[in-house]
mmCIF file of C-alpha atoms and ligand atoms in Angstrom:
data_model
loop_
_atom_site.group_PDB
_atom_site.id
_atom_site.type_symbol
_atom_site.label_atom_id
_atom_site.label_comp_id
_atom_site.label_asym_id
_atom_site.label_seq_id
_atom_site.Cartn_x
_atom_site.Cartn_y
_atom_site.Cartn_z
ATOM 1 C CA MET A 25 28.234 -7.496 -16.388
ATOM 2 C CA GLN A 26 28.083 -7.778 -12.162
ATOM 3 C CA LYS A 27 24.967 -9.512 -11.031
ATOM 4 C CA VAL A 28 23.940 -6.581 -8.053
ATOM 5 C CA ARG A 29 24.832 -7.772 -4.229
ATOM 6 C CA ALA A 30 21.743 -8.507 -1.339
ATOM 7 C CA LYS A 31 21.895 -5.149 0.141
ATOM 8 C CA LYS A 32 20.160 -6.258 4.078
ATOM 9 C CA SER A 33 19.658 -3.141 4.828
ATOM 10 C CA LEU A 34 17.616 -2.204 1.993
ATOM 11 C CA GLY A 35 15.209 -5.035 2.070
ATOM 12 C CA GLN A 36 17.644 -5.973 -1.158
ATOM 13 C CA HIS A 37 15.962 -10.154 -1.682
ATOM 14 C CA PHE A 38 16.092 -10.557 -5.632
ATOM 15 C CA LEU A 39 13.638 -12.322 -7.047
ATOM 16 C CA LYS A 40 14.850 -15.535 -9.208
ATOM 17 C CA ASP A 41 11.447 -16.850 -9.711
ATOM 18 C CA LEU A 42 10.904 -15.156 -13.518
ATOM 19 C CA SER A 43 7.227 -17.320 -13.642
ATOM 20 C CA VAL A 44 5.952 -15.639 -10.188
ATOM 21 C CA ALA A 45 7.693 -11.988 -11.663
ATOM 22 C CA GLN A 46 5.289 -12.072 -14.603
ATOM 23 C CA LYS A 47 1.918 -13.139 -12.898
ATOM 24 C CA ILE A 48 2.999 -10.285 -10.182
ATOM 25 C CA ALA A 49 3.648 -7.651 -12.935
ATOM 26 C CA ASP A 50 -0.213 -8.355 -14.643
ATOM 27 C CA THR A 51 -1.787 -7.497 -11.102
ATOM 28 C CA ILE A 52 -1.201 -4.036 -12.443
ATOM 29 C CA THR A 53 -3.278 -4.695 -15.314
ATOM 30 C CA ILE A 54 -6.849 -2.924 -15.077
ATOM 31 C CA SER A 55 -9.930 -3.890 -17.093
ATOM 32 C CA PRO A 56 -11.452 -2.047 -19.310
ATOM 33 C CA GLU A 57 -14.411 -1.040 -17.103
ATOM 34 C CA GLU A 58 -12.180 -0.154 -14.584
ATOM 35 C CA SER A 59 -10.039 2.180 -16.756
ATOM 36 C CA GLU A 60 -13.157 3.463 -17.859
ATOM 37 C CA LYS A 61 -14.406 4.759 -14.528
ATOM 38 C CA TRP A 62 -11.217 5.690 -13.600
ATOM 39 C CA GLY A 63 -11.256 8.503 -16.987
ATOM 40 C CA LEU A 64 -7.204 6.348 -16.786
ATOM 41 C CA HIS A 65 -6.706 6.112 -19.467
ATOM 42 C CA ASP A 66 -7.980 5.165 -23.724
ATOM 43 C CA ILE A 67 -6.517 2.196 -23.858
ATOM 44 C CA LYS A 68 -5.951 2.520 -27.771
ATOM 45 C CA SER A 69 -3.931 6.100 -27.289
ATOM 46 C CA SER A 70 -2.061 6.334 -24.688
ATOM 47 C CA ALA A 71 -0.721 4.188 -22.156
ATOM 48 C CA PHE A 72 -1.858 3.556 -17.752
ATOM 49 C CA PRO A 73 1.129 5.553 -16.187
ATOM 50 C CA VAL A 74 2.105 2.976 -13.663
ATOM 51 C CA LEU A 75 5.095 3.607 -11.018
ATOM 52 C CA GLU A 76 7.359 -0.097 -9.717
ATOM 53 C CA ILE A 77 9.699 0.929 -6.772
ATOM 54 C CA GLY A 78 12.591 -0.403 -6.319
ATOM 55 C CA PRO A 79 13.606 -2.521 -9.258
ATOM 56 C CA GLY A 80 16.529 -4.196 -8.541
ATOM 57 C CA MET A 81 18.622 -6.176 -11.551
ATOM 58 C CA GLY A 82 14.810 -5.651 -12.923
ATOM 59 C CA VAL A 83 12.787 -9.366 -13.150
ATOM 60 C CA LEU A 84 9.396 -7.532 -12.788
ATOM 61 C CA THR A 85 11.004 -4.906 -15.164
ATOM 62 C CA GLN A 86 11.091 -6.434 -17.836
ATOM 63 C CA TYR A 87 7.219 -8.238 -18.134
ATOM 64 C CA LEU A 88 6.033 -4.284 -16.804
ATOM 65 C CA LEU A 89 8.226 -2.884 -20.547
ATOM 66 C CA GLN A 90 7.212 -5.555 -22.854
ATOM 67 C CA ASN A 91 3.343 -4.158 -21.755
ATOM 68 C CA LYS A 92 1.900 -1.895 -23.813
ATOM 69 C CA GLN A 93 -0.574 -1.431 -21.749
ATOM 70 C CA ILE A 94 1.599 1.222 -19.667
ATOM 71 C CA ASP A 95 4.003 3.876 -19.166
ATOM 72 C CA LEU A 96 6.385 2.651 -16.549
ATOM 73 C CA THR A 97 8.629 5.316 -14.323
ATOM 74 C CA ALA A 98 11.071 2.943 -11.858
ATOM 75 C CA ILE A 99 12.212 5.190 -8.343
ATOM 76 C CA GLU A 100 15.468 2.683 -7.652
ATOM 77 C CA LEU A 101 17.657 3.467 -4.146
ATOM 78 C CA ASP A 102 20.764 1.503 -4.480
ATOM 79 C CA ARG A 103 23.340 3.190 -6.933
ATOM 80 C CA GLU A 104 24.248 -0.727 -7.664
ATOM 81 C CA SER A 105 21.099 -1.559 -9.063
ATOM 82 C CA VAL A 106 20.470 1.376 -11.032
ATOM 83 C CA ILE A 107 24.087 1.070 -12.598
ATOM 84 C CA TYR A 108 22.733 -2.542 -13.520
ATOM 85 C CA LEU A 109 19.392 -1.407 -15.114
ATOM 86 C CA LYS A 110 20.986 1.381 -16.638
ATOM 87 C CA GLU A 111 22.862 -0.916 -18.646
ATOM 88 C CA TRP A 112 20.095 -3.942 -19.312
ATOM 89 C CA TYR A 113 17.162 -2.021 -19.689
ATOM 90 C CA PRO A 114 18.346 1.502 -21.681
ATOM 91 C CA GLU A 115 14.527 2.395 -22.267
ATOM 92 C CA LEU A 116 13.718 2.902 -18.943
ATOM 93 C CA LYS A 117 13.030 5.658 -17.019
ATOM 94 C CA LEU A 118 14.852 5.811 -13.607
ATOM 95 C CA ILE A 119 14.689 7.544 -11.136
ATOM 96 C CA GLU A 120 17.738 7.343 -8.673
ATOM 97 C CA GLY A 121 16.107 8.045 -4.805
ATOM 98 C CA ASP A 122 14.352 6.601 -1.978
ATOM 99 C CA PHE A 123 10.346 6.648 -3.129
ATOM 100 C CA LEU A 124 9.478 7.810 0.924
ATOM 101 C CA LYS A 125 10.942 10.911 -0.061
ATOM 102 C CA LEU A 126 10.017 11.181 -3.591
ATOM 103 C CA ASP A 127 8.000 13.939 -5.098
ATOM 104 C CA LEU A 128 4.959 12.446 -7.100
ATOM 105 C CA ASN A 129 3.499 15.974 -8.094
ATOM 106 C CA LYS A 130 7.002 16.232 -10.130
ATOM 107 C CA VAL A 131 7.095 12.230 -11.361
ATOM 108 C CA PHE A 132 3.153 12.621 -11.943
ATOM 109 C CA PRO A 133 1.826 16.040 -12.934
ATOM 110 C CA THR A 134 -1.289 15.444 -13.508
ATOM 111 C CA GLY A 135 -3.765 12.278 -13.588
ATOM 112 C CA ASN A 136 -3.851 8.990 -12.011
ATOM 113 C CA PHE A 137 -0.736 6.565 -12.130
ATOM 114 C CA GLY A 138 0.114 2.353 -10.668
ATOM 115 C CA VAL A 139 2.379 1.819 -8.086
ATOM 116 C CA ILE A 140 3.654 -1.676 -8.263
ATOM 117 C CA GLY A 141 6.776 -3.537 -7.111
ATOM 118 C CA ASN A 142 8.147 -6.464 -5.036
ATOM 119 C CA TYR A 143 8.097 -3.794 -2.284
ATOM 120 C CA PRO A 144 11.658 -3.107 0.167
ATOM 121 C CA TYR A 145 10.237 -5.092 2.562
ATOM 122 C CA ASN A 146 11.710 -2.911 5.458
ATOM 123 C CA ILE A 147 9.590 0.323 4.932
ATOM 124 C CA SER A 148 6.224 -1.581 2.993
ATOM 125 C CA SER A 149 3.961 0.099 5.505
ATOM 126 C CA GLN A 150 5.183 2.884 5.305
ATOM 127 C CA ILE A 151 4.389 2.697 0.807
ATOM 128 C CA PHE A 152 1.043 1.846 2.101
ATOM 129 C CA PHE A 153 0.665 5.415 4.158
ATOM 130 C CA LYS A 154 2.258 7.005 1.479
ATOM 131 C CA VAL A 155 -0.163 5.746 -1.011
ATOM 132 C CA LEU A 156 -2.311 6.920 1.222
ATOM 133 C CA GLU A 157 -1.744 10.086 0.167
ATOM 134 C CA TYR A 158 -2.484 10.292 -2.711
ATOM 135 C CA LYS A 159 -5.545 7.807 -2.847
ATOM 136 C CA ASP A 160 -7.397 10.338 -5.631
ATOM 137 C CA ARG A 161 -4.543 9.612 -7.962
ATOM 138 C CA ILE A 162 -3.513 5.751 -7.471
ATOM 139 C CA PRO A 163 -6.690 4.031 -8.581
ATOM 140 C CA VAL A 164 -4.361 0.785 -8.639
ATOM 141 C CA CYS A 165 -1.423 -0.627 -6.482
ATOM 142 C CA SER A 166 -0.105 -3.924 -6.429
ATOM 143 C CA GLY A 167 3.273 -6.078 -4.777
ATOM 144 C CA MET A 168 4.552 -8.220 -2.736
ATOM 145 C CA ILE A 169 5.321 -7.915 0.411
ATOM 146 C CA GLN A 170 5.793 -10.140 3.533
ATOM 147 C CA LYS A 171 3.052 -12.378 4.322
ATOM 148 C CA GLU A 172 2.289 -10.967 7.769
ATOM 149 C CA VAL A 173 1.823 -7.357 6.488
ATOM 150 C CA ALA A 174 -0.170 -8.623 3.417
ATOM 151 C CA GLU A 175 -3.007 -10.654 6.232
ATOM 152 C CA ARG A 176 -2.991 -7.461 8.240
ATOM 153 C CA ILE A 177 -3.880 -5.058 5.206
ATOM 154 C CA ALA A 178 -6.435 -7.849 3.766
ATOM 155 C CA SER A 179 -8.044 -8.160 7.760
ATOM 156 C CA LYS A 180 -11.575 -8.397 7.883
ATOM 157 C CA PRO A 181 -12.499 -6.914 11.752
ATOM 158 C CA GLY A 182 -12.332 -9.809 13.973
ATOM 159 C CA LYS A 183 -9.352 -10.996 13.921
ATOM 160 C CA LYS A 184 -6.135 -10.807 15.242
ATOM 161 C CA ALA A 185 -4.596 -9.312 12.135
ATOM 162 C CA TYR A 186 -6.534 -6.634 11.901
ATOM 163 C CA GLY A 187 -5.173 -3.085 12.931
ATOM 164 C CA ILE A 188 -4.778 0.334 11.945
ATOM 165 C CA LEU A 189 -2.656 -0.662 8.225
ATOM 166 C CA SER A 190 -6.767 -2.715 7.780
ATOM 167 C CA VAL A 191 -8.467 0.072 8.245
ATOM 168 C CA LEU A 192 -6.992 3.555 6.558
ATOM 169 C CA LEU A 193 -6.640 1.262 3.831
ATOM 170 C CA GLN A 194 -9.575 -0.571 3.490
ATOM 171 C CA ALA A 195 -11.265 3.353 4.563
ATOM 172 C CA TRP A 196 -10.538 4.150 0.434
ATOM 173 C CA TYR A 197 -9.410 0.820 -1.292
ATOM 174 C CA ASP A 198 -10.899 -3.275 -1.890
ATOM 175 C CA ILE A 199 -7.884 -4.923 -0.698
ATOM 176 C CA GLU A 200 -7.136 -8.945 -2.873
ATOM 177 C CA TYR A 201 -4.637 -11.167 -1.801
ATOM 178 C CA LEU A 202 -3.124 -12.767 -4.580
ATOM 179 C CA PHE A 203 -1.457 -15.569 -3.483
ATOM 180 C CA THR A 204 1.346 -16.509 -1.106
ATOM 181 C CA VAL A 205 5.313 -17.027 -1.840
ATOM 182 C CA ASP A 206 7.781 -19.037 -0.452
ATOM 183 C CA GLU A 207 11.197 -17.667 0.855
ATOM 184 C CA ASN A 208 13.168 -19.768 -1.775
ATOM 185 C CA VAL A 209 11.728 -17.905 -4.851
ATOM 186 C CA PHE A 210 14.265 -15.604 -3.454
ATOM 187 C CA ASN A 211 18.494 -14.566 -3.930
ATOM 188 C CA PRO A 212 19.080 -14.340 -0.517
ATOM 189 C CA PRO A 213 15.752 -16.116 1.068
ATOM 190 C CA PRO A 214 13.939 -13.768 3.362
ATOM 191 C CA LYS A 215 13.188 -15.173 6.755
ATOM 192 C CA VAL A 216 9.659 -14.922 6.442
ATOM 193 C CA LYS A 217 6.919 -15.443 3.757
ATOM 194 C CA SER A 218 5.339 -12.529 1.042
ATOM 195 C CA ALA A 219 2.296 -12.695 -0.610
ATOM 196 C CA VAL A 220 1.208 -10.685 -3.211
ATOM 197 C CA VAL A 221 -1.746 -8.099 -2.658
ATOM 198 C CA ARG A 222 -3.557 -6.116 -4.931
ATOM 199 C CA LEU A 223 -5.409 -2.286 -3.390
ATOM 200 C CA ARG A 224 -7.910 -1.274 -5.539
ATOM 201 C CA ARG A 225 -9.470 1.737 -5.356
ATOM 202 C CA ASN A 226 -13.512 2.188 -3.864
ATOM 203 C CA SER A 227 -16.459 4.712 -4.681
ATOM 204 C CA ARG A 228 -15.631 6.261 -1.647
ATOM 205 C CA LYS A 229 -14.992 9.686 -1.951
ATOM 206 C CA SER A 230 -15.231 10.746 1.593
ATOM 207 C CA LEU A 231 -14.970 10.116 4.470
ATOM 208 C CA ASP A 232 -17.927 11.861 5.699
ATOM 209 C CA CYS A 233 -16.692 12.435 8.907
ATOM 210 C CA ASP A 234 -13.468 14.855 10.021
ATOM 211 C CA GLU A 235 -10.540 12.473 7.981
ATOM 212 C CA ARG A 236 -7.441 13.947 10.546
ATOM 213 C CA LEU A 237 -9.761 12.731 13.690
ATOM 214 C CA PHE A 238 -10.636 9.930 11.889
ATOM 215 C CA LYS A 239 -6.923 8.734 11.269
ATOM 216 C CA THR A 240 -6.587 9.701 15.185
ATOM 217 C CA ILE A 241 -9.080 8.266 16.542
ATOM 218 C CA VAL A 242 -7.774 5.055 14.820
ATOM 219 C CA LYS A 243 -4.956 4.576 15.847
ATOM 220 C CA THR A 244 -5.557 5.738 19.910
ATOM 221 C CA ALA A 245 -7.546 2.479 19.918
ATOM 222 C CA PHE A 246 -5.279 0.332 18.206
ATOM 223 C CA ASN A 247 -2.784 1.649 20.393
ATOM 224 C CA GLN A 248 -3.900 0.031 23.064
ATOM 225 C CA ARG A 249 -6.112 -3.178 21.280
ATOM 226 C CA ARG A 250 -6.722 -4.873 24.095
ATOM 227 C CA LYS A 251 -8.749 -2.103 25.868
ATOM 228 C CA GLN A 252 -12.227 -1.437 25.909
ATOM 229 C CA LEU A 253 -13.136 2.022 23.729
ATOM 230 C CA ARG A 254 -14.213 3.638 26.682
ATOM 231 C CA ASN A 255 -10.729 4.237 28.521
ATOM 232 C CA SER A 256 -8.470 4.014 25.009
ATOM 233 C CA LEU A 257 -10.714 7.066 23.916
ATOM 234 C CA ARG A 258 -11.329 8.553 27.106
ATOM 235 C CA GLU A 259 -10.154 12.011 25.915
ATOM 236 C CA TYR A 260 -12.804 13.090 23.521
ATOM 237 C CA LEU A 261 -15.461 12.158 25.731
ATOM 238 C CA ASN A 262 -17.439 14.067 27.459
ATOM 239 C CA GLU A 263 -21.046 14.290 28.711
ATOM 240 C CA SER A 264 -22.459 15.683 25.631
ATOM 241 C CA ASN A 265 -21.392 12.839 23.367
ATOM 242 C CA LEU A 266 -20.993 9.704 25.450
ATOM 243 C CA ALA A 267 -24.479 9.049 25.250
ATOM 244 C CA HIS A 268 -24.305 8.650 21.415
ATOM 245 C CA VAL A 269 -21.482 6.650 21.849
ATOM 246 C CA GLU A 270 -22.515 3.656 24.753
ATOM 247 C CA SER A 271 -22.485 1.330 22.702
ATOM 248 C CA PHE A 272 -19.317 1.028 21.392
ATOM 249 C CA LEU A 273 -17.879 1.817 24.512
ATOM 250 C CA THR A 274 -17.465 -1.593 25.324
ATOM 251 C CA LYS A 275 -15.757 -3.053 22.446
ATOM 252 C CA ARG A 276 -12.063 -3.858 21.540
ATOM 253 C CA PRO A 277 -10.841 -1.352 18.087
ATOM 254 C CA GLU A 278 -10.638 -4.878 16.334
ATOM 255 C CA GLN A 279 -14.027 -5.376 16.533
ATOM 256 C CA LEU A 280 -15.179 -2.411 14.903
ATOM 257 C CA SER A 281 -15.250 -2.270 10.921
ATOM 258 C CA VAL A 282 -14.406 0.473 8.925
ATOM 259 C CA GLU A 283 -17.521 2.227 8.395
ATOM 260 C CA GLU A 284 -18.224 1.915 12.671
ATOM 261 C CA PHE A 285 -14.978 3.034 12.829
ATOM 262 C CA ILE A 286 -16.688 6.515 10.632
ATOM 263 C CA ASN A 287 -19.380 6.292 12.898
ATOM 264 C CA LEU A 288 -17.430 6.947 15.920
ATOM 265 C CA THR A 289 -15.393 9.249 14.552
ATOM 266 C CA LYS A 290 -19.116 11.212 13.599
ATOM 267 C CA MET A 291 -20.082 11.378 17.281
ATOM 268 C CA LEU A 292 -16.507 12.235 18.696
ATOM 269 C CA GLU A 293 -16.568 15.662 16.721
ATOM 270 C CA PRO A 294 -17.926 18.114 18.226
ATOM 271 C CA CYS A 295 -16.775 18.275 21.219
ATOM 272 C CA GLN A 296 -13.627 19.197 18.917
ATOM 273 C CA ASN A 297 -14.441 22.269 18.837
HETATM 274 N N1 LIG B 15 11.531 -5.901 -7.798
HETATM 275 C C1 LIG B 15 12.935 -5.812 -7.616
HETATM 276 C C2 LIG B 15 13.725 -6.144 -5.850
HETATM 277 C C3 LIG B 15 13.305 -6.044 -4.473
HETATM 278 S S1 LIG B 15 14.329 -5.902 -3.018
HETATM 279 C C4 LIG B 15 13.341 -8.252 -7.516
HETATM 280 O O1 LIG B 15 11.950 -8.253 -7.945
HETATM 281 O O2 LIG B 15 14.055 -8.948 -7.688
HETATM 282 C C5 LIG B 15 13.889 -3.637 -2.747
HETATM 283 C C6 LIG B 15 14.230 -3.186 -3.860
HETATM 284 O O3 LIG B 15 13.651 -1.851 -3.230
HETATM 285 C C7 LIG B 15 15.889 -3.539 -3.798
HETATM 286 O O4 LIG B 15 15.866 -3.002 -4.812
HETATM 287 C C8 LIG B 15 16.074 -2.242 -3.029
HETATM 288 O O5 LIG B 15 17.506 -1.337 -3.572
HETATM 289 C C9 LIG B 15 15.107 -1.444 -3.680
HETATM 290 N N2 LIG B 15 14.941 0.402 -2.610
HETATM 291 C C10 LIG B 15 15.005 -0.180 -0.618
HETATM 292 N N3 LIG B 15 14.638 0.501 -0.443
HETATM 293 C C11 LIG B 15 13.897 2.061 -1.785
HETATM 294 C C12 LIG B 15 13.718 3.378 -1.069
HETATM 295 N N4 LIG B 15 13.750 4.044 -0.222
HETATM 296 N N5 LIG B 15 13.365 3.952 -2.725
HETATM 297 C C13 LIG B 15 13.330 2.624 -3.364
HETATM 298 N N6 LIG B 15 13.921 1.707 -3.862
HETATM 299 C C14 LIG B 15 14.403 1.539 -2.621
#
């Protein structure tokens, strides 16, 4: 059977190095302790549901299917890849469609699930925003993205890479930058370097502040990242909260930790009423 032609519009760069594929597939395995914490699965009796996004020709899929601790489902948008996968992996539970439009509650009506992939780079941020929408059901999400996005996601405050995605994801997930991957292990090679990351849900149950306002504040502050918060958040400031947030006003968004963004949101909340 013919191999799938790589289509740029779908972000298709097929991984050809099997040892890298195996290493990525291994990143979704969770320890028995974590598994217990999440009530994920009784390892002996049932497997952990995992969704692979964009399996392409199945280079990761083959290793994921071998892992008996995982109950794999995959979603692939490309018709040609779907035909290929059905031929080579008839046992794979495969959904043909767009992950961004997928109703995950239909695929996984109850319980928790993991997300993995050598992701389509053109939509990697959107994939993470969608993971956030299901954060209380996704204890672990790992896979390969462009190195620059991996750095942004994992970045600590005070760094150039620190931004919206870092704060919003780190509020809920512990992020590990696992390893960097060279262009030449792909066909065709992408223009950028790649990296493998893993997100593991932290123990935070709620932000203890208005979550919508938190998101808005983070986005608003970083949309003018060179400005002091005094200017970028002007519309949220008023006489009653000004004194409380004083210490934040001369800062720039990259100087604030997740905790500080949460505290700032709390102090700004009253003016929303
Ligand atoms: N995992 C494969 C392919 C990586 S390329 C490998 O490692 O070789 C990214 C894959 O994501 C492609 O197969 C592409 O068709 C698929 N894809 C792109 N956009 C998608 C979307 N919105 N939903 C599901 N799959 C998508």
